[in-house]
JSON list of C-alpha atoms in Angstrom, two decimals:
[
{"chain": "A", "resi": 1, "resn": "UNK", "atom": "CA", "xyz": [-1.44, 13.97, 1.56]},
{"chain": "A", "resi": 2, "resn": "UNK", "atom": "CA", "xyz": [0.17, 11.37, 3.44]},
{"chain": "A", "resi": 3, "resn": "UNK", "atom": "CA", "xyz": [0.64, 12.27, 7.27]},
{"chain": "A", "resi": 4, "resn": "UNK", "atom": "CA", "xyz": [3.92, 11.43, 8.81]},
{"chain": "A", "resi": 5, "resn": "UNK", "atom": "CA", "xyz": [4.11, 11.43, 12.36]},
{"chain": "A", "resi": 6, "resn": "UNK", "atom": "CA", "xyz": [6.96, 10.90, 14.59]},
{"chain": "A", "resi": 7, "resn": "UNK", "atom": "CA", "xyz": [6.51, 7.53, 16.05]},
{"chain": "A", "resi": 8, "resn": "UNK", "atom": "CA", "xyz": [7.50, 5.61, 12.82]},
{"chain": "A", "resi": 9, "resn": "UNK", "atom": "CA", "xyz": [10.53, 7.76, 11.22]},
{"chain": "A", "resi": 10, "resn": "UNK", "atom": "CA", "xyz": [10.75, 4.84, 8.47]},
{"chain": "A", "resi": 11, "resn": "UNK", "atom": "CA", "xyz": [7.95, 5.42, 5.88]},
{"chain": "A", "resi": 12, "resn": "UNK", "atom": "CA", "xyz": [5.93, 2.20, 4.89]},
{"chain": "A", "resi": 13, "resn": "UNK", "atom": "CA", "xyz": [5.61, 1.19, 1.13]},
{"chain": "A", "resi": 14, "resn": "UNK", "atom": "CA", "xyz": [1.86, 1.86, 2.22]},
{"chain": "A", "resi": 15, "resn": "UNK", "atom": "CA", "xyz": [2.68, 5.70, 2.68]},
{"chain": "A", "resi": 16, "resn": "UNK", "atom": "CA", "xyz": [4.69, 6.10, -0.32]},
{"chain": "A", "resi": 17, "resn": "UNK", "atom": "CA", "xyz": [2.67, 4.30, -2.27]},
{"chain": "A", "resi": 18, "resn": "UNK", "atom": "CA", "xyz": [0.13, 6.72, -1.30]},
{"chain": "A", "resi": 19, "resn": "UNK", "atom": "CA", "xyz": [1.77, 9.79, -2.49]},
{"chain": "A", "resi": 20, "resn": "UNK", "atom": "CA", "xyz": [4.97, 9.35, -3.72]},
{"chain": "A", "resi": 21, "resn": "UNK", "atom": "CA", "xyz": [5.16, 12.69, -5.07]},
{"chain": "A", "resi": 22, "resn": "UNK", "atom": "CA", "xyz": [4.71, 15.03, -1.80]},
{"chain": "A", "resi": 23, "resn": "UNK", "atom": "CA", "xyz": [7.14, 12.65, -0.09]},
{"chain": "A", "resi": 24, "resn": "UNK", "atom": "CA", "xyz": [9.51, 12.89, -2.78]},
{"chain": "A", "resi": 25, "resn": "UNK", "atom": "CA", "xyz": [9.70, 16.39, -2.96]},
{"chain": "A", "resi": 26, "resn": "UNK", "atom": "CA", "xyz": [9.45, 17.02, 1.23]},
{"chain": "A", "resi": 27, "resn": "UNK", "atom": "CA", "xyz": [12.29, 14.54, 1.20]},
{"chain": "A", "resi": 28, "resn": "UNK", "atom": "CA", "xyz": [14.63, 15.41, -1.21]},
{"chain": "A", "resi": 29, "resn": "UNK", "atom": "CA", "xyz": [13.53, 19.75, -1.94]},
{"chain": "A", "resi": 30, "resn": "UNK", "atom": "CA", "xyz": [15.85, 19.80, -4.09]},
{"chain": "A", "resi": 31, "resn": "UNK", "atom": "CA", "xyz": [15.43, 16.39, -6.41]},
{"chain": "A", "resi": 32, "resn": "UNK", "atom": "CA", "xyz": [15.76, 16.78, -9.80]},
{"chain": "A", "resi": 33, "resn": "UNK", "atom": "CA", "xyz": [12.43, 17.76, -12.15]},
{"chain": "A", "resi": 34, "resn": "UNK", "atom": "CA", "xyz": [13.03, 15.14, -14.45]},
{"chain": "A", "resi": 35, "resn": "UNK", "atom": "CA", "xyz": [12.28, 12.67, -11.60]},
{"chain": "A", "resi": 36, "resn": "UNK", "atom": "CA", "xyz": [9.98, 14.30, -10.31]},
{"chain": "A", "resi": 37, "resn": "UNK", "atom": "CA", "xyz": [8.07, 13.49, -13.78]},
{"chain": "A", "resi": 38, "resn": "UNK", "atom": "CA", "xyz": [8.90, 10.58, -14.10]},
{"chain": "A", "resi": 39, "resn": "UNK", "atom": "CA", "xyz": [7.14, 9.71, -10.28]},
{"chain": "A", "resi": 40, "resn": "UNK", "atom": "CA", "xyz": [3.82, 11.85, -11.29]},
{"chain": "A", "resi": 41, "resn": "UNK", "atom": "CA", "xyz": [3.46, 9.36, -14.61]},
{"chain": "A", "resi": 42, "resn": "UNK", "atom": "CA", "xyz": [4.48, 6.36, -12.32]},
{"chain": "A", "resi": 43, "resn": "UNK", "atom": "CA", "xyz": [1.51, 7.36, -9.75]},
{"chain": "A", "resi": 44, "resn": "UNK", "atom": "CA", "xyz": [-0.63, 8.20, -12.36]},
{"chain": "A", "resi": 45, "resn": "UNK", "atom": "CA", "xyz": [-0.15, 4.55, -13.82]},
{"chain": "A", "resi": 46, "resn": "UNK", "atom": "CA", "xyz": [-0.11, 3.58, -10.05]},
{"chain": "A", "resi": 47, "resn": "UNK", "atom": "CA", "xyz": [-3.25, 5.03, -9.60]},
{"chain": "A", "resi": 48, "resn": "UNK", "atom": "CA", "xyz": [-5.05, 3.32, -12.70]},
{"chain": "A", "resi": 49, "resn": "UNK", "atom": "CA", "xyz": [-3.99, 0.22, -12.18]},
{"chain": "A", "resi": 50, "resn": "UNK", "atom": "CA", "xyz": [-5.28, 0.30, -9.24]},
{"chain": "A", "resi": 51, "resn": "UNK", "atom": "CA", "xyz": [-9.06, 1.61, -10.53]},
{"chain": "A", "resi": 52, "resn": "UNK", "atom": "CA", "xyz": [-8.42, -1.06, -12.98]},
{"chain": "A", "resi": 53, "resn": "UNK", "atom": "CA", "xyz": [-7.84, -4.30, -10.99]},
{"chain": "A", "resi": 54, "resn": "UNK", "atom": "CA", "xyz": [-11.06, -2.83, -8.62]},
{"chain": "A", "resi": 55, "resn": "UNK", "atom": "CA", "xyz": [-13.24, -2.67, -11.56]},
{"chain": "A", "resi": 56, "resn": "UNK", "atom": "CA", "xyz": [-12.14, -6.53, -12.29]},
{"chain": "A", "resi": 57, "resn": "UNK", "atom": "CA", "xyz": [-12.99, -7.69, -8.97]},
{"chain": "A", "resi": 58, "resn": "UNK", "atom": "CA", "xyz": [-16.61, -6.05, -8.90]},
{"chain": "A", "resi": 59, "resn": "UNK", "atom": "CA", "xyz": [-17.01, -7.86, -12.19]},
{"chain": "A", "resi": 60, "resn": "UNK", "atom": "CA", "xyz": [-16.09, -11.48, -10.69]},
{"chain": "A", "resi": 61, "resn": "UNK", "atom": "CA", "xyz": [-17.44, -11.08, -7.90]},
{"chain": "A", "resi": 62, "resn": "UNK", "atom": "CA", "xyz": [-20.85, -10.02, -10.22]},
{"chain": "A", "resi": 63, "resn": "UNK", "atom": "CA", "xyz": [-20.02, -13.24, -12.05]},
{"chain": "A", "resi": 64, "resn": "UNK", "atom": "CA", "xyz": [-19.13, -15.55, -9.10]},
{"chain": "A", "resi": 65, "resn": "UNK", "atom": "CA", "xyz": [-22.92, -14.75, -7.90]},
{"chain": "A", "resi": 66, "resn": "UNK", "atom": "CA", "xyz": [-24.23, -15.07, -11.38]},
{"chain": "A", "resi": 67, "resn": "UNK", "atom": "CA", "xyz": [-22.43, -18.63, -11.46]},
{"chain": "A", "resi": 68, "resn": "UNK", "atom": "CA", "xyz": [-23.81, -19.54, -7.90]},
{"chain": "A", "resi": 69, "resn": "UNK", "atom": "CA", "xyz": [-27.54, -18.46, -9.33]},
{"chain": "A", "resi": 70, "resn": "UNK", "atom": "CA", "xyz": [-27.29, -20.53, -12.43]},
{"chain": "A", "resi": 71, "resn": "UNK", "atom": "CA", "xyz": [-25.93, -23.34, -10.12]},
{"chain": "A", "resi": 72, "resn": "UNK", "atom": "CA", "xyz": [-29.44, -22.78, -8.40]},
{"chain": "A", "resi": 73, "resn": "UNK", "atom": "CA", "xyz": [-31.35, -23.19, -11.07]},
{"chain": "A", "resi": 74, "resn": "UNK", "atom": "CA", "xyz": [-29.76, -25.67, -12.47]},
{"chain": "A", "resi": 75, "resn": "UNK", "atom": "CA", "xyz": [-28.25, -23.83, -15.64]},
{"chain": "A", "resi": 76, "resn": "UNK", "atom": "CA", "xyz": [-25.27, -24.09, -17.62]},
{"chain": "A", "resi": 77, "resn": "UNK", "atom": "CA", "xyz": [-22.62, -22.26, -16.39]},
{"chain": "A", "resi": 78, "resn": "UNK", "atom": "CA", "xyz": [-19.92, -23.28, -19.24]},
{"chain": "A", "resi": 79, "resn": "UNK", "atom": "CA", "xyz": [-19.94, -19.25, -20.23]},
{"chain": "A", "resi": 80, "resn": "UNK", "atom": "CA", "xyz": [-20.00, -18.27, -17.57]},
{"chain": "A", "resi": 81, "resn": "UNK", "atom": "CA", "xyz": [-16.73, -20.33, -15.99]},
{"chain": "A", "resi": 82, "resn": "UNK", "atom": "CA", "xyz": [-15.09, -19.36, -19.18]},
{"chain": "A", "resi": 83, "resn": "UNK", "atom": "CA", "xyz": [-15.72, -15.58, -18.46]},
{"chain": "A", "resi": 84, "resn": "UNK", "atom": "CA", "xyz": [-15.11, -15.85, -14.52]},
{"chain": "A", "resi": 85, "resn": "UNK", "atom": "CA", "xyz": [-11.51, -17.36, -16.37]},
{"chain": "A", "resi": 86, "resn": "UNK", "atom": "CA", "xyz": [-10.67, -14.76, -18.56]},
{"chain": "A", "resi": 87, "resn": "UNK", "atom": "CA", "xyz": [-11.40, -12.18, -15.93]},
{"chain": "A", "resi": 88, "resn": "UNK", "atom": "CA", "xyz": [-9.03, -13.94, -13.11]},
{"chain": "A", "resi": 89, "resn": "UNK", "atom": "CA", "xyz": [-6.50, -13.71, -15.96]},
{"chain": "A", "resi": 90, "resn": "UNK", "atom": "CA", "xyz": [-7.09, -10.58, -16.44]},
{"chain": "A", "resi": 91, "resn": "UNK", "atom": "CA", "xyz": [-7.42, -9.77, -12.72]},
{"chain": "A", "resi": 92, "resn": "UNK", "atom": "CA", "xyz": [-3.53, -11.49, -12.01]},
{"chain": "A", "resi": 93, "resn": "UNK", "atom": "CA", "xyz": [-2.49, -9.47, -15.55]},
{"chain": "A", "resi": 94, "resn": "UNK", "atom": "CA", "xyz": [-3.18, -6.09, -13.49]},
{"chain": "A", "resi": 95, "resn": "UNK", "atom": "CA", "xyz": [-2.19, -7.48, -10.23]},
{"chain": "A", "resi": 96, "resn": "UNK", "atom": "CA", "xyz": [1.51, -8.00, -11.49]},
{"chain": "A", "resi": 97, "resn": "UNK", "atom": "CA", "xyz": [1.55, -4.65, -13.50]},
{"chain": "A", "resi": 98, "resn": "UNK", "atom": "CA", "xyz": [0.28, -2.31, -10.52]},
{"chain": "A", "resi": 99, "resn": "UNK", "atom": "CA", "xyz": [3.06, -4.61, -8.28]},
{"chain": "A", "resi": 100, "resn": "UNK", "atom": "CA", "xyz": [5.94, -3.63, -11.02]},
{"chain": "A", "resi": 101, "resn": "UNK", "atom": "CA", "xyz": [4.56, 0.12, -11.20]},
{"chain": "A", "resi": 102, "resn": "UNK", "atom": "CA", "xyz": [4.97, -0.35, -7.03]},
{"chain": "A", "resi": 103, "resn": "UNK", "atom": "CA", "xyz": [8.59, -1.17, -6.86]},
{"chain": "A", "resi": 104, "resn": "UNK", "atom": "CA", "xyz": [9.49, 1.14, -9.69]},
{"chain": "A", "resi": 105, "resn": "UNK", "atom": "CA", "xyz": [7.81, 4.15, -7.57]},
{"chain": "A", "resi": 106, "resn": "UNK", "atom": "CA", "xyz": [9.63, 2.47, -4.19]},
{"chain": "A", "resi": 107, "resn": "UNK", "atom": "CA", "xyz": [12.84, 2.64, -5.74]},
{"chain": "A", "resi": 108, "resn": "UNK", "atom": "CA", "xyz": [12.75, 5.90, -5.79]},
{"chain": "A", "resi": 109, "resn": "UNK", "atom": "CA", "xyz": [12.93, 5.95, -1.69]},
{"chain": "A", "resi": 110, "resn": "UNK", "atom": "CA", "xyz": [14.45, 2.63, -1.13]},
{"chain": "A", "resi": 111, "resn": "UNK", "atom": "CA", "xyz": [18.04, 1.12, -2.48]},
{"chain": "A", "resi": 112, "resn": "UNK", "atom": "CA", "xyz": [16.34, -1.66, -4.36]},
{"chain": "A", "resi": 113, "resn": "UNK", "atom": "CA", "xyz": [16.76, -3.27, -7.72]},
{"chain": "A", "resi": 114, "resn": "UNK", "atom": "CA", "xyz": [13.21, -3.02, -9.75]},
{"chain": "A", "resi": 115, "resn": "UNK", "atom": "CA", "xyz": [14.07, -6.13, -12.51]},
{"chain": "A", "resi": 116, "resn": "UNK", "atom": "CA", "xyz": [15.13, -8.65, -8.76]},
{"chain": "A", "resi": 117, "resn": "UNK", "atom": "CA", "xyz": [13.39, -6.59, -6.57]},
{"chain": "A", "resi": 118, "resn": "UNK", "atom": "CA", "xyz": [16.14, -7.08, -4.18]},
{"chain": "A", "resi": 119, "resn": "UNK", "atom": "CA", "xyz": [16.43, -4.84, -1.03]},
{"chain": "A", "resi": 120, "resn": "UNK", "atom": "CA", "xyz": [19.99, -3.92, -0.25]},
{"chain": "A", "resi": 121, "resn": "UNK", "atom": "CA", "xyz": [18.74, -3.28, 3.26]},
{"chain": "A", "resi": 122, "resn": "UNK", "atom": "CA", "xyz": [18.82, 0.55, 3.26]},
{"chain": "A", "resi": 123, "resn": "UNK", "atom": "CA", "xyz": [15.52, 2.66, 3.55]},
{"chain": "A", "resi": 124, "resn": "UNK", "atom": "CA", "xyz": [14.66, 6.15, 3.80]},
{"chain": "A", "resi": 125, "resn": "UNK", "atom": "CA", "xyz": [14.52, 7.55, 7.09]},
{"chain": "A", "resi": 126, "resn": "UNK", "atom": "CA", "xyz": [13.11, 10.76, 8.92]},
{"chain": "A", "resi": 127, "resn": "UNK", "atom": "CA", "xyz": [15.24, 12.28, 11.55]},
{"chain": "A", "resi": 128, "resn": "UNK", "atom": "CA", "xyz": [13.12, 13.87, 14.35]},
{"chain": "A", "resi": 129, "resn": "UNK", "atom": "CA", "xyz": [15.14, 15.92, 17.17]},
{"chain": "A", "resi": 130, "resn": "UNK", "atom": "CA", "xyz": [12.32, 14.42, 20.08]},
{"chain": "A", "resi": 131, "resn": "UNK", "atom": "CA", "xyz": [14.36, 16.38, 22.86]},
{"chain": "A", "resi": 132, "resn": "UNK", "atom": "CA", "xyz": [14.91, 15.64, 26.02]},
{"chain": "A", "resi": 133, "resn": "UNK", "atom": "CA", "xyz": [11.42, 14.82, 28.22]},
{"chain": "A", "resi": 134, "resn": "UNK", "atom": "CA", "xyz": [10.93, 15.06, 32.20]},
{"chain": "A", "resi": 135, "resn": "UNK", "atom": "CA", "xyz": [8.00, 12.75, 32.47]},
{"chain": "A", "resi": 136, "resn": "UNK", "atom": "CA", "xyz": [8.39, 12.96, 36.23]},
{"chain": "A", "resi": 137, "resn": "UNK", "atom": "CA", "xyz": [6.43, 16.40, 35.48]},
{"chain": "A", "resi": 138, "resn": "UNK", "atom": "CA", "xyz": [3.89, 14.62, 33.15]},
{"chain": "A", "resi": 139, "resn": "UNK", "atom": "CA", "xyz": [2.99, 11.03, 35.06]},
{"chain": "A", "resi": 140, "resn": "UNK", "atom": "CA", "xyz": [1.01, 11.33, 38.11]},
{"chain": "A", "resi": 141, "resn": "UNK", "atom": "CA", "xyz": [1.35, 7.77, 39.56]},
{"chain": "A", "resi": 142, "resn": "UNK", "atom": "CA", "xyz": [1.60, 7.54, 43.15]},
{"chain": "A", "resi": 143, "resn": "UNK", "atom": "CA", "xyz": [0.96, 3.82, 44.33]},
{"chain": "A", "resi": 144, "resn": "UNK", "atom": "CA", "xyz": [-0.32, 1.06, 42.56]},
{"chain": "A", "resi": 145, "resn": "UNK", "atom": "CA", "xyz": [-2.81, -1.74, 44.13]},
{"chain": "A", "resi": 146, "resn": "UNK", "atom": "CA", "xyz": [-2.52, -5.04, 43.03]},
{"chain": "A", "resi": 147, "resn": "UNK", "atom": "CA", "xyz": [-5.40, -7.36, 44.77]},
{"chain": "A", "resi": 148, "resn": "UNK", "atom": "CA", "xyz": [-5.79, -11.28, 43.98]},
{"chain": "A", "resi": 149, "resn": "UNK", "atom": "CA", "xyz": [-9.43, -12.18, 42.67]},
{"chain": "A", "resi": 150, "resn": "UNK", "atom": "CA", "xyz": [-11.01, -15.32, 44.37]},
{"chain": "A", "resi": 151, "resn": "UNK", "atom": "CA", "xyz": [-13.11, -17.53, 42.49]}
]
């Protein structure tokens, strides 16, 4: 679970992104189930896409070092190239999809259109009640010294 503390009262995409569905439901207790379904199959999908596109860079990176070895030893690398291209396609495929799934799951906290993906400059914010602090009590500073360094 996602820790919120109560320096940054805005949540990042980062945090939602995280879990969406604990914030969700700390958020708004009494949200509606259907949506609350709907944002456990969008982080599921989140959450695969995201296995996905790391399983596609592993392979090109295996491939990009395959290609620099055959470059070595002076091999053909014609299949390979045409793999390392169909896995970069691949790669930006999943890259766009887990980016969609991503706004779909933020517009659930954020006023934003999913097909523009458009803020209209509203975002979800945590209230904290910090109270009122004496830090006269709390800081111990009496003097500072400043001295001047010679060379």
């Amino acid at each position: 679970m996602t820790d919120i503390d109560n320096t940054s009262p805005a949540l990042s995409d980062k945090q939602i992104l995280a879990d969406p569905v604990s914030i969700f439901v700390r958020l708004y207790p009494d949200g509606h189930d259907v949506e609350k379904s709907q944002l456990q199959l969008l982080q599921q999908q989140y959450a695969d896409l995201n296995k996905q596109k790391k399983g596609l860079q592993l392979q090109s990176k295996k491939i990009s070092r395959q290609i620099g070895q055959a470059k070595r030893d002076n091999q053909s690398i014609d299949d390979l190239r045409n793999t390392m291209q169909l896995l970069s396609q691949q790669l930006k495929d999943c890259t766009q999809r887990r980016k969609k799934t991503g706004k779909q799951i933020l517009s659930y906290f954020r006023n934003t259109s999913v097909e523009t993906g458009t803020d209209k400059a509203e975002t979800v914010t945590i209230e904290f009640n910090y109270g009122i602090r004496n830090y006269d009590e709390t800081v111990g500073i009496d003097k500072i010294n400043i001295y001047q360094m010679s060379e």
